[in-house]
Coordinates of C-alpha atoms in Angstrom, one line a residue:
M1 CA -2.4 45.6 64.5
A2 CA -3.5 42.8 67.0
V3 CA -7.1 43.4 65.5
A4 CA -6.2 42.5 62.4
V5 CA -4.7 39.3 62.4
R6 CA -7.7 38.2 64.6
G7 CA -9.7 39.0 61.8
G8 CA -7.7 37.6 59.2
R9 CA -7.9 34.1 61.4
G10 CA -11.8 34.2 61.6
G11 CA -12.0 35.2 57.8
G12 CA -10.3 31.8 57.2
G13 CA -7.4 33.4 55.9
L14 CA -4.7 31.8 57.8
G15 CA -7.6 31.0 60.7
S16 CA -7.2 27.2 61.8
G17 CA -11.2 27.4 61.1
G18 CA -10.9 28.1 57.5
V19 CA -7.8 26.0 56.6
N20 CA -10.1 22.8 59.0
A21 CA -12.8 23.1 56.5
G22 CA -11.3 23.2 53.5
L23 CA -8.9 20.5 53.6
R24 CA -11.4 18.1 55.7
S25 CA -14.1 19.1 53.2
F26 CA -11.3 17.6 50.5
F27 CA -10.4 14.9 52.4
S28 CA -14.3 13.9 53.1
Y29 CA -14.6 14.3 48.9
R30 CA -12.0 11.6 48.5
V31 CA -13.4 9.4 51.4
F32 CA -16.5 9.4 49.8
L33 CA -15.0 8.7 46.2
S34 CA -12.8 5.7 47.6
A35 CA -16.1 4.6 49.2
M36 CA -18.1 4.7 45.7
F37 CA -15.5 2.9 44.0
T38 CA -15.7 0.2 46.9
L39 CA -19.4 -0.2 46.9
L40 CA -19.3 -0.5 43.3
F41 CA -16.7 -3.5 42.7
V42 CA -18.8 -5.1 45.8
A43 CA -22.2 -4.7 44.1
T44 CA -20.7 -6.2 40.5
L45 CA -19.0 -9.2 42.4
S46 CA -22.0 -9.8 44.4
A47 CA -24.0 -9.9 40.9
I48 CA -21.8 -12.2 39.2
L49 CA -22.0 -14.4 42.1
T50 CA -25.7 -14.8 42.3
T51 CA -26.0 -15.2 38.4
H52 CA -23.6 -18.0 38.4
P53 CA -24.3 -19.5 42.1
S54 CA -23.4 -23.0 40.6
A55 CA -20.2 -22.3 38.8
S56 CA -19.3 -20.1 42.0
S57 CA -19.4 -22.5 44.0
Q58 CA -17.2 -24.8 41.9
L59 CA -14.0 -22.5 42.1
P60 CA -11.5 -23.2 44.4
S61 CA -10.8 -20.3 47.5
S62 CA -7.7 -19.0 46.3
F63 CA -8.7 -17.8 42.9
H64 CA -6.4 -15.3 43.2
S65 CA -3.8 -17.2 42.9
G66 CA -1.6 -18.1 39.5
D67 CA -2.5 -22.1 39.6
A68 CA -6.0 -21.4 40.5
Y69 CA -6.5 -19.4 37.6
M70 CA -4.7 -21.8 35.1
H71 CA -6.6 -24.9 36.7
R72 CA -9.9 -22.9 35.7
T73 CA -8.8 -22.2 32.5
F74 CA -8.3 -26.0 31.5
L75 CA -11.2 -26.5 33.1
A76 CA -13.2 -24.3 30.8
I77 CA -11.6 -25.3 27.6
K78 CA -11.9 -29.1 28.4
S79 CA -15.6 -28.8 30.0
D80 CA -18.6 -26.4 29.4
P81 CA -18.1 -23.0 27.3
L82 CA -20.1 -20.6 29.7
K83 CA -17.4 -21.7 32.4
T84 CA -15.3 -20.0 30.1
R85 CA -17.2 -17.2 30.1
L86 CA -16.8 -17.3 34.1
D87 CA -13.5 -17.8 34.4
L88 CA -13.4 -14.3 32.2
I89 CA -15.7 -12.4 34.6
Y90 CA -13.9 -13.8 37.3
K91 CA -10.6 -11.9 35.9
Q92 CA -12.6 -8.6 34.9
A93 CA -13.4 -8.5 38.6
T94 CA -10.1 -9.6 40.1
D95 CA -8.3 -7.0 37.7
H96 CA -10.8 -4.2 38.9
M97 CA -10.1 -5.1 42.1
T98 CA -6.8 -4.6 41.6
L99 CA -7.4 -1.4 40.4
V100 CA -9.9 -0.3 43.5
N101 CA -6.7 -1.0 45.7
A102 CA -4.5 0.6 43.9
Y103 CA -6.9 3.8 44.4
A104 CA -7.4 3.2 47.8
A105 CA -3.2 3.5 48.7
Y106 CA -3.3 6.6 46.7
A107 CA -6.2 8.0 48.8
R108 CA -4.2 6.8 52.2
K109 CA -1.2 8.7 51.0
L110 CA -3.4 11.5 49.8
K111 CA -5.0 11.6 53.1
L112 CA -1.3 11.3 55.4
D113 CA -0.4 14.3 53.2
I114 CA -3.4 16.2 53.7
A115 CA -3.3 15.5 57.7
K116 CA 0.5 16.7 57.8
Q117 CA -0.2 19.8 55.7
L118 CA -3.2 20.2 58.1
K119 CA -1.5 19.8 61.7
M120 CA 1.3 22.3 59.6
F121 CA -1.5 25.0 59.0
D122 CA -3.1 24.7 62.3
D123 CA 0.5 25.1 64.0
L124 CA 1.1 28.2 62.3
A125 CA -2.7 29.7 62.7
K126 CA -2.0 29.5 66.4
N127 CA 1.6 30.5 66.2
L128 CA 0.4 33.7 64.6
S129 CA -2.8 34.0 67.2
D130 CA -0.8 33.4 70.2
L131 CA 1.5 36.1 69.2
T132 CA -0.9 38.9 69.5
T133 CA -1.8 37.7 73.2
K134 CA 2.2 37.1 74.4
P135 CA 2.9 39.3 77.3
G136 CA 4.3 42.5 76.6
Y137 CA 2.5 42.9 72.8
S138 CA -0.8 43.7 74.0
F139 CA -0.9 47.6 72.7
Q140 CA -5.0 47.9 73.0
G141 CA -5.7 50.9 75.6
Q142 CA -2.0 52.3 75.7
D143 CA -1.7 55.8 74.8
A144 CA 1.8 55.6 74.1
V145 CA 3.3 52.5 71.9
D146 CA 7.1 52.1 73.0
E147 CA 9.3 51.7 69.6
E148 CA 11.7 49.6 70.9
V149 CA 8.6 46.9 71.5
L150 CA 6.8 47.4 68.6
R151 CA 10.2 46.8 66.5
Q152 CA 10.5 43.5 68.5
F153 CA 7.0 42.7 67.7
E154 CA 7.2 43.6 64.0
K155 CA 10.5 41.2 63.5
E156 CA 8.3 38.3 65.0
V157 CA 5.5 38.9 62.4
K158 CA 7.5 39.2 59.5
E159 CA 9.4 35.7 60.5
K160 CA 6.0 34.1 61.1
V161 CA 4.6 35.4 57.9
K162 CA 8.1 34.1 55.9
V163 CA 7.3 30.9 57.2
A164 CA 4.0 31.2 56.5
R165 CA 4.2 32.5 52.8
S166 CA 7.0 29.2 52.0
M167 CA 4.3 26.9 53.5
I168 CA 1.6 28.3 51.1
V169 CA 4.0 27.9 47.9
E170 CA 4.9 24.3 48.5
S171 CA 1.2 23.7 49.1
K172 CA 0.2 26.1 46.1
E173 CA 0.4 23.1 43.6
S174 CA -2.3 21.1 45.6
Y175 CA -4.7 23.1 45.6
D176 CA -4.1 26.0 42.5
N177 CA -5.7 24.0 39.0
Q178 CA -3.6 26.1 37.0
I179 CA -0.3 25.2 38.3
K180 CA -1.2 21.4 37.8
I181 CA -2.4 21.5 34.4
Q182 CA 1.0 23.7 33.7
K183 CA 2.9 20.7 35.2
L184 CA 1.2 18.2 33.4
K185 CA 1.7 19.9 30.3
D186 CA 5.5 20.1 31.0
T187 CA 5.4 16.3 31.8
I188 CA 3.8 15.6 28.6
F189 CA 6.3 17.5 26.8
A190 CA 9.2 16.0 28.6
V191 CA 7.7 12.6 28.3
N192 CA 6.8 12.8 24.1
E193 CA 10.5 13.8 23.9
Q194 CA 12.0 10.8 25.4
L195 CA 9.5 9.0 23.7
G196 CA 10.6 10.3 19.8
K197 CA 14.0 9.7 21.4
A198 CA 13.2 6.0 22.0
K199 CA 11.4 5.6 19.0
K200 CA 14.0 6.9 17.0
N201 CA 16.9 4.6 18.4
G202 CA 15.0 1.4 18.5
G203 CA 14.0 1.9 15.1
I204 CA 17.5 2.5 14.8
A205 CA 18.4 -0.4 16.4
S206 CA 16.0 -2.7 15.0
S207 CA 17.1 -1.6 11.3
I208 CA 20.4 -2.6 11.9
S209 CA 19.4 -6.0 13.7
A210 CA 17.1 -6.6 10.6
K211 CA 20.2 -6.2 8.5
S212 CA 22.0 -8.6 10.2
I213 CA 23.0 -12.0 9.4
P214 CA 22.3 -14.5 12.7
K215 CA 24.9 -16.4 14.0
S216 CA 22.7 -19.7 13.5
L217 CA 22.0 -18.9 9.5
H218 CA 25.6 -18.2 8.7
C219 CA 26.7 -21.7 10.6
L220 CA 24.1 -23.3 8.6
A221 CA 25.4 -21.9 5.3
M222 CA 29.0 -22.7 6.2
R223 CA 28.1 -26.2 7.3
L224 CA 26.3 -27.1 4.0
V225 CA 28.9 -25.5 2.4
E226 CA 31.9 -27.4 4.0
E227 CA 29.3 -30.5 3.4
R228 CA 29.3 -30.1 -0.3
I229 CA 33.2 -29.9 -0.4
A230 CA 34.0 -33.1 1.6
H231 CA 31.7 -35.3 -0.3
P232 CA 31.9 -33.4 -3.7
E233 CA 30.7 -36.4 -5.1
N234 CA 27.2 -36.6 -3.6
Y235 CA 26.2 -33.5 -5.4
T236 CA 26.8 -34.2 -9.1
E237 CA 24.5 -31.9 -11.3
Q238 CA 21.1 -34.1 -12.3
E239 CA 19.0 -33.8 -15.3
P240 CA 16.0 -31.2 -14.6
S241 CA 12.7 -32.7 -14.3
P242 CA 10.1 -32.5 -16.9
A243 CA 8.0 -31.3 -14.3
I244 CA 10.1 -27.9 -14.0
E245 CA 8.3 -26.8 -17.0
D246 CA 4.9 -28.2 -17.3
P247 CA 2.4 -25.7 -17.2
S248 CA -0.5 -28.0 -15.6
L249 CA 1.3 -28.1 -12.3
Y250 CA 1.4 -25.7 -9.2
H251 CA 4.5 -23.7 -10.1
Y252 CA 5.7 -21.3 -7.3
A253 CA 8.9 -18.5 -7.3
L254 CA 10.9 -18.0 -4.2
F255 CA 13.8 -15.8 -4.8
S256 CA 16.1 -15.8 -1.5
D257 CA 19.9 -15.9 0.0
N258 CA 18.4 -17.8 3.4
V259 CA 18.1 -21.3 3.1
I260 CA 16.5 -21.6 6.6
A261 CA 13.2 -19.1 5.2
V262 CA 13.3 -21.3 1.9
S263 CA 13.1 -24.7 3.2
V264 CA 10.4 -23.4 6.3
V265 CA 8.4 -21.7 3.5
V266 CA 8.8 -25.3 0.8
R267 CA 7.8 -27.1 4.0
S268 CA 4.7 -25.2 4.9
V269 CA 3.2 -24.9 1.2
V270 CA 3.9 -29.4 1.1
M271 CA 2.8 -30.6 4.1
N272 CA -0.5 -28.2 3.5
A273 CA -0.8 -29.7 0.0
E274 CA -3.9 -32.1 -0.2
E275 CA -1.4 -33.4 -3.9
P276 CA 2.3 -32.3 -3.0
W277 CA 3.6 -33.8 -6.1
K278 CA 1.8 -31.7 -8.6
H279 CA 4.1 -28.5 -6.8
V280 CA 6.8 -27.0 -8.3
F281 CA 9.1 -24.6 -6.8
H282 CA 11.4 -22.6 -8.8
V283 CA 14.4 -21.6 -5.9
V284 CA 16.4 -18.6 -7.3
T285 CA 19.6 -17.2 -5.2
D286 CA 22.9 -15.7 -5.5
R287 CA 26.2 -17.2 -6.4
M288 CA 27.6 -17.2 -2.9
N289 CA 24.6 -19.4 -1.2
L290 CA 24.2 -21.7 -4.0
A291 CA 26.0 -24.4 -3.1
A292 CA 24.6 -24.4 0.1
M293 CA 21.1 -24.1 -1.2
K294 CA 21.3 -27.2 -3.2
V295 CA 23.1 -29.1 -0.6
W296 CA 20.4 -28.6 1.9
F297 CA 17.2 -29.7 -0.9
R298 CA 19.7 -32.7 -1.9
M299 CA 20.0 -34.2 1.7
R300 CA 16.8 -33.1 2.7
P301 CA 14.6 -33.8 -0.3
V302 CA 11.0 -32.5 -0.5
E303 CA 8.4 -34.7 0.7
G304 CA 5.5 -36.0 -1.3
G305 CA 7.2 -35.8 -4.5
A306 CA 7.4 -32.6 -5.0
H307 CA 10.0 -31.0 -7.3
V308 CA 12.4 -27.8 -6.4
E309 CA 14.5 -26.3 -9.2
I310 CA 17.6 -24.3 -7.6
K311 CA 19.3 -21.5 -9.6
A312 CA 21.4 -18.5 -9.4
V313 CA 20.6 -15.1 -10.6
E314 CA 23.8 -15.6 -13.0
D315 CA 22.5 -18.6 -14.8
F316 CA 20.1 -15.9 -16.5
P317 CA 22.2 -14.2 -18.9
F318 CA 19.5 -11.5 -20.1
L319 CA 19.9 -9.9 -16.4
T320 CA 22.6 -7.2 -17.7
S321 CA 23.1 -3.7 -16.7
S322 CA 22.3 -2.6 -20.0
Y323 CA 18.9 -4.1 -19.7
V324 CA 17.9 -4.2 -16.0
P325 CA 17.6 -0.3 -14.8
V326 CA 18.3 -1.6 -10.8
L327 CA 21.7 -2.5 -12.3
K328 CA 22.4 0.2 -14.4
Q329 CA 21.4 2.9 -11.4
L330 CA 23.7 0.8 -8.9
E331 CA 27.0 1.8 -11.4
S332 CA 25.8 5.4 -10.8
S333 CA 27.7 7.4 -8.7
Y334 CA 24.7 8.9 -6.8
M335 CA 23.8 5.6 -5.8
Q336 CA 27.1 4.9 -4.4
N337 CA 27.6 7.6 -2.5
Y338 CA 23.5 7.0 -1.1
Y339 CA 24.8 3.4 0.2
Y340 CA 28.4 3.5 1.1
K341 CA 30.3 6.7 1.5
N342 CA 27.4 8.3 3.6
Q343 CA 26.5 5.6 5.2
G344 CA 28.3 6.9 8.8
E345 CA 26.8 10.5 8.7
N346 CA 23.4 9.3 7.2
G347 CA 23.4 6.4 10.3
S348 CA 24.5 9.3 12.7
S349 CA 21.6 11.5 11.4
G350 CA 19.1 9.4 13.7
D351 CA 16.5 9.1 11.1
A352 CA 15.3 5.5 11.1
S353 CA 12.9 5.8 8.2
N354 CA 15.5 7.0 5.8
M355 CA 18.0 4.1 7.6
K356 CA 14.8 1.8 6.5
F357 CA 15.9 2.6 2.5
R358 CA 19.3 2.3 2.6
N359 CA 18.9 -1.4 3.2
P360 CA 21.3 -3.2 0.9
K361 CA 17.9 -5.4 0.5
Y362 CA 16.4 -3.0 -1.7
I363 CA 19.0 -2.9 -4.4
S364 CA 19.5 -6.7 -4.3
M365 CA 19.1 -8.2 -7.8
L366 CA 16.8 -11.0 -5.6
N367 CA 14.3 -8.8 -4.7
H368 CA 13.7 -7.2 -8.2
L369 CA 13.3 -10.6 -10.3
R370 CA 10.2 -10.6 -9.2
F371 CA 9.4 -8.1 -12.3
Y372 CA 10.9 -10.8 -14.6
L373 CA 8.8 -13.5 -14.0
P374 CA 7.5 -14.1 -17.7
E375 CA 11.3 -13.9 -19.1
L376 CA 12.3 -16.2 -16.1
Y377 CA 9.7 -19.4 -16.8
P378 CA 9.0 -18.7 -20.3
K379 CA 6.6 -21.5 -20.9
L380 CA 4.4 -21.1 -17.8
H381 CA 0.8 -19.6 -17.8
K382 CA 1.0 -18.8 -14.0
V383 CA 2.6 -18.8 -11.1
L384 CA 2.4 -18.0 -7.9
F385 CA 4.8 -15.5 -6.0
L386 CA 5.9 -16.5 -2.5
D387 CA 8.4 -14.0 -0.4
D388 CA 10.7 -16.0 1.9
D389 CA 9.2 -14.2 5.1
V390 CA 5.6 -16.3 4.8
V391 CA 4.4 -19.6 6.0
V392 CA 1.8 -21.6 4.4
Q393 CA -0.9 -23.1 6.6
K394 CA -3.6 -24.4 3.8
D395 CA -3.7 -25.9 0.7
L396 CA -2.8 -23.0 -2.2
T397 CA -4.6 -24.5 -5.1
G398 CA -7.5 -22.7 -5.0
L399 CA -5.5 -19.6 -6.6
W400 CA -4.8 -21.1 -9.7
K401 CA -8.6 -21.4 -10.5
I402 CA -9.2 -17.6 -9.1
D403 CA -10.7 -15.8 -12.5
L404 CA -8.6 -12.9 -12.5
D405 CA -11.1 -11.4 -15.3
G406 CA -8.2 -10.6 -17.4
R407 CA -6.1 -9.0 -14.5
V408 CA -2.3 -9.6 -14.5
N409 CA -2.0 -9.3 -10.5
G410 CA -3.9 -11.2 -7.5
A411 CA -3.1 -9.6 -4.8
V412 CA -4.9 -9.1 -1.1
E413 CA -5.4 -5.4 -0.8
T414 CA -4.0 -3.2 2.3
C415 CA -6.1 -0.4 2.6
F416 CA -8.3 0.3 4.9
G417 CA -10.0 4.1 5.7
S418 CA -7.2 6.5 4.7
F419 CA -4.4 4.3 4.9
H420 CA -2.1 2.3 2.6
R421 CA -3.6 4.4 -0.3
Y422 CA -1.2 5.0 -3.3
S423 CA -0.1 8.5 -1.7
H424 CA 1.5 6.3 1.4
Y425 CA 4.3 5.2 -1.0
L426 CA 4.3 7.5 -4.1
N427 CA 5.2 11.2 -4.0
F428 CA 2.1 12.8 -5.7
S429 CA 3.8 16.5 -5.6
H430 CA 5.7 15.3 -8.3
P431 CA 3.7 16.0 -11.9
L432 CA 4.3 12.6 -13.6
I433 CA 2.7 10.9 -10.5
R434 CA 0.1 13.3 -10.1
D435 CA -1.1 13.1 -13.7
N436 CA -1.2 9.2 -13.9
F437 CA -2.3 7.5 -10.6
N438 CA -5.0 7.8 -8.4
S439 CA -3.9 9.1 -4.9
K440 CA -6.2 7.3 -3.2
A441 CA -6.4 3.7 -5.5
C442 CA -6.1 1.2 -2.9
A443 CA -2.5 -0.4 -2.3
W444 CA -2.4 -4.0 -2.1
A445 CA 0.7 -6.3 -0.8
F446 CA 3.8 -8.2 -2.2
G447 CA 4.6 -11.7 -0.9
M448 CA 1.8 -13.7 -2.1
N449 CA 0.4 -13.0 -6.0
I450 CA -0.7 -15.0 -8.5
F451 CA 0.8 -13.9 -11.6
D452 CA -1.3 -14.3 -14.6
L453 CA 1.9 -14.6 -17.0
D454 CA -0.3 -14.7 -20.3
A455 CA -1.5 -11.7 -19.6
W456 CA 2.0 -10.1 -18.6
R457 CA 3.2 -10.6 -21.7
R458 CA -0.1 -8.8 -23.3
E459 CA 0.1 -6.1 -21.6
K460 CA 3.9 -5.3 -21.5
C461 CA 4.3 -5.1 -17.5
T462 CA 8.0 -5.5 -17.7
D463 CA 8.4 -2.4 -20.2
T464 CA 6.2 -0.4 -17.9
Y465 CA 8.6 -1.1 -14.8
H466 CA 11.2 0.1 -16.9
H467 CA 10.3 2.8 -18.0
W468 CA 9.2 4.2 -14.4
Q469 CA 11.9 2.5 -12.7
N470 CA 14.2 5.0 -15.5
M471 CA 12.2 7.7 -14.5
N472 CA 13.2 6.9 -10.9
E473 CA 17.0 7.6 -11.3
N474 CA 17.1 10.2 -8.5
H475 CA 14.4 8.9 -6.3
S476 CA 12.0 11.9 -6.7
L477 CA 8.9 9.5 -7.6
W478 CA 9.3 7.0 -4.9
K479 CA 12.2 6.1 -2.4
L480 CA 13.7 2.4 -2.6
G481 CA 11.8 -0.7 -2.7
T482 CA 9.9 -3.1 -4.9
L483 CA 6.1 -2.3 -4.1
P484 CA 6.0 1.1 -4.9
P485 CA 7.0 0.2 -8.8
G486 CA 4.7 -2.8 -8.1
L487 CA 1.9 -0.3 -7.5
I488 CA 2.9 1.3 -10.5
T489 CA 3.3 -1.5 -13.0
F490 CA 0.1 -3.2 -12.1
Y491 CA -1.9 -0.3 -11.6
S492 CA -5.5 -1.1 -12.7
K493 CA -4.4 -4.5 -13.3
T494 CA -4.5 -6.4 -10.1
K495 CA -7.6 -8.0 -9.0
S496 CA -8.5 -8.5 -5.2
L497 CA -8.3 -11.5 -3.5
D498 CA -10.0 -12.7 -0.1
K499 CA -7.9 -11.2 2.8
S500 CA -8.1 -15.0 4.4
W501 CA -5.5 -15.6 1.8
H502 CA -3.0 -13.3 2.7
V503 CA -2.6 -11.8 6.5
L504 CA 0.2 -9.1 6.9
G505 CA 2.3 -8.2 10.2
L506 CA 3.6 -10.4 11.6
G507 CA 6.8 -8.7 11.8
Y508 CA 6.0 -5.3 13.2
N509 CA 2.3 -5.6 14.4
P510 CA 1.5 -7.3 18.0
G511 CA -2.0 -6.5 18.1
I512 CA -2.9 -9.1 14.9
S513 CA -5.5 -11.3 16.6
M514 CA -4.8 -15.4 16.7
D515 CA -8.2 -16.0 15.1
E516 CA -7.2 -14.1 12.2
I517 CA -3.9 -15.6 12.2
R518 CA -5.7 -19.1 12.1
N519 CA -8.1 -18.6 9.4
A520 CA -5.5 -17.3 7.0
A521 CA -4.1 -19.3 4.1
V522 CA -0.5 -17.9 4.3
I523 CA 1.0 -15.1 7.1
H524 CA 3.5 -12.6 6.3
Y525 CA 6.1 -12.1 8.7
N526 CA 6.7 -8.5 6.9
G527 CA 8.8 -5.9 8.9
N528 CA 11.8 -6.0 10.8
M529 CA 11.2 -8.8 13.3
K530 CA 11.9 -11.9 11.0
P531 CA 11.1 -14.9 12.7
W532 CA 15.0 -16.2 12.7
L533 CA 16.3 -13.2 14.2
D534 CA 16.6 -12.6 17.8
I535 CA 14.1 -10.0 17.5
A536 CA 11.2 -11.7 16.7
M537 CA 7.8 -11.5 18.4
N538 CA 7.5 -14.7 20.6
Q539 CA 3.6 -15.0 20.2
Y540 CA 4.3 -15.1 16.5
K541 CA 7.6 -17.2 16.2
H542 CA 6.2 -20.7 17.0
L543 CA 4.2 -20.5 13.6
W544 CA 7.3 -20.3 11.8
T545 CA 9.5 -22.5 13.7
K546 CA 7.1 -25.4 13.8
Y547 CA 8.1 -26.3 10.0
I548 CA 11.7 -26.1 10.5
D549 CA 13.1 -29.6 10.1
G550 CA 14.5 -30.5 13.2
D551 CA 16.0 -33.6 12.2
M552 CA 18.3 -31.8 10.0
E553 CA 21.4 -32.9 11.6
F554 CA 23.0 -29.4 10.5
V555 CA 19.8 -27.3 12.0
Q556 CA 20.3 -29.1 15.6
M557 CA 24.1 -28.5 15.4
C558 CA 23.6 -24.5 14.9
N559 CA 20.6 -24.0 17.5
F560 CA 18.2 -23.3 15.2
G561 CA 14.4 -22.8 16.6
L562 CA 16.4 -22.3 20.7

């Protein structure tokens, strides 16, 4: 037995020589890897400094500090463009140095852990070795073995082996790739589970926030109504301007119950228009917000001589449930259950996508008025439709000069690759959809659309909308919303506009480049993160708030833009 123990040590099983060699080889490899990272960084930094000797001499010595970085950036913007490039190179080098330091810290931790393991294995191997040479346990050369001594020897060996097995189990993970892979898979699975739950909860919270009315917006509406009640003599009805029905002017349609959002859209259009007196805004709101909307534009007349007409949905008598499918469907028990009776059940299910389509805006008549433009404005030939969550950054008169080639709708397409095709919005498993539309057809954006109302009347697009809206009473063709029926109504009747006219995604996508935004005529905060909500993305919010009329007393009182 003593020979067997010695042989195991010499063979590298639990022996100090085999363990030392393996661990030191592993440690040397990590030290070599760390050294290679450091040399690579030093070589890169040396090459940079050699390429730009004059520029590097001008840099402050403490370029790692935040103040020095901001100082260099400011100088680069005001002077030589090459300094901006140099500044970016230095930032890249600093980022990589931080990464190398992180790896070095991890390597030092590994070094300490391995050193501890090495000492533990060395001590264990020495203990096993010393056990065989312990006085009284030398069995070689003996004719007879004392049973009591053998029993004691066996007991001590088993205790040492038990300790060795425990240490090997604890250390096996560091050397067994299969265990590492399995543990990594388990970790990835657990993290994905948590991520899925977080996304679902975040989607629900975002949906709830998007449907809420901010305190500042509620405050503004109440102040405006209070002003109307306190001074009724200042807000008597006036005769409409002849410009309201003049087809030679530039007409806009805005349908919203949000006073501040409408004012931002109107101000952004007028402030960027070359001839603002030629622009006419047709604002339609609900009865609840009509007074507030009128008081706002009476207190703050539009600059440049632009014209504003404000009406309520109820002012158009043809919009009844007998004519409008959406209003008729709202009276059905199915829609009542879908929106009201099962809200608690639907909310507790945690299905954020279903909650999204249960947003009341999808059944608001203000959201569906866009399908009745020719009837709302029978004397007009062209109308530019704008959502209330857009900001205009350039003069838009060029849109009226675009030849739509006999098409009804001019819009920016949103598809790229396989994304945002018709199959994304319509149920192509239904034969009615499959037989009438191409699933690969490119979708386009609602929110900034130039409509040829004469072509609309000729093509009878409103009748088409009514037909398909009636067919979708049980939501089997598409989910709620206005884009799917819009894609159907204007299928093969839409002309693609240049993408610079309309940039979308500022209400959900944080990755839109500022160059793309600056070059856009219209930017659109589509998504839940509207610029008037607390959940708006800060990098885009200032593009909206700069068009808020900060001189208006009620805006100051209600803390808008803070």
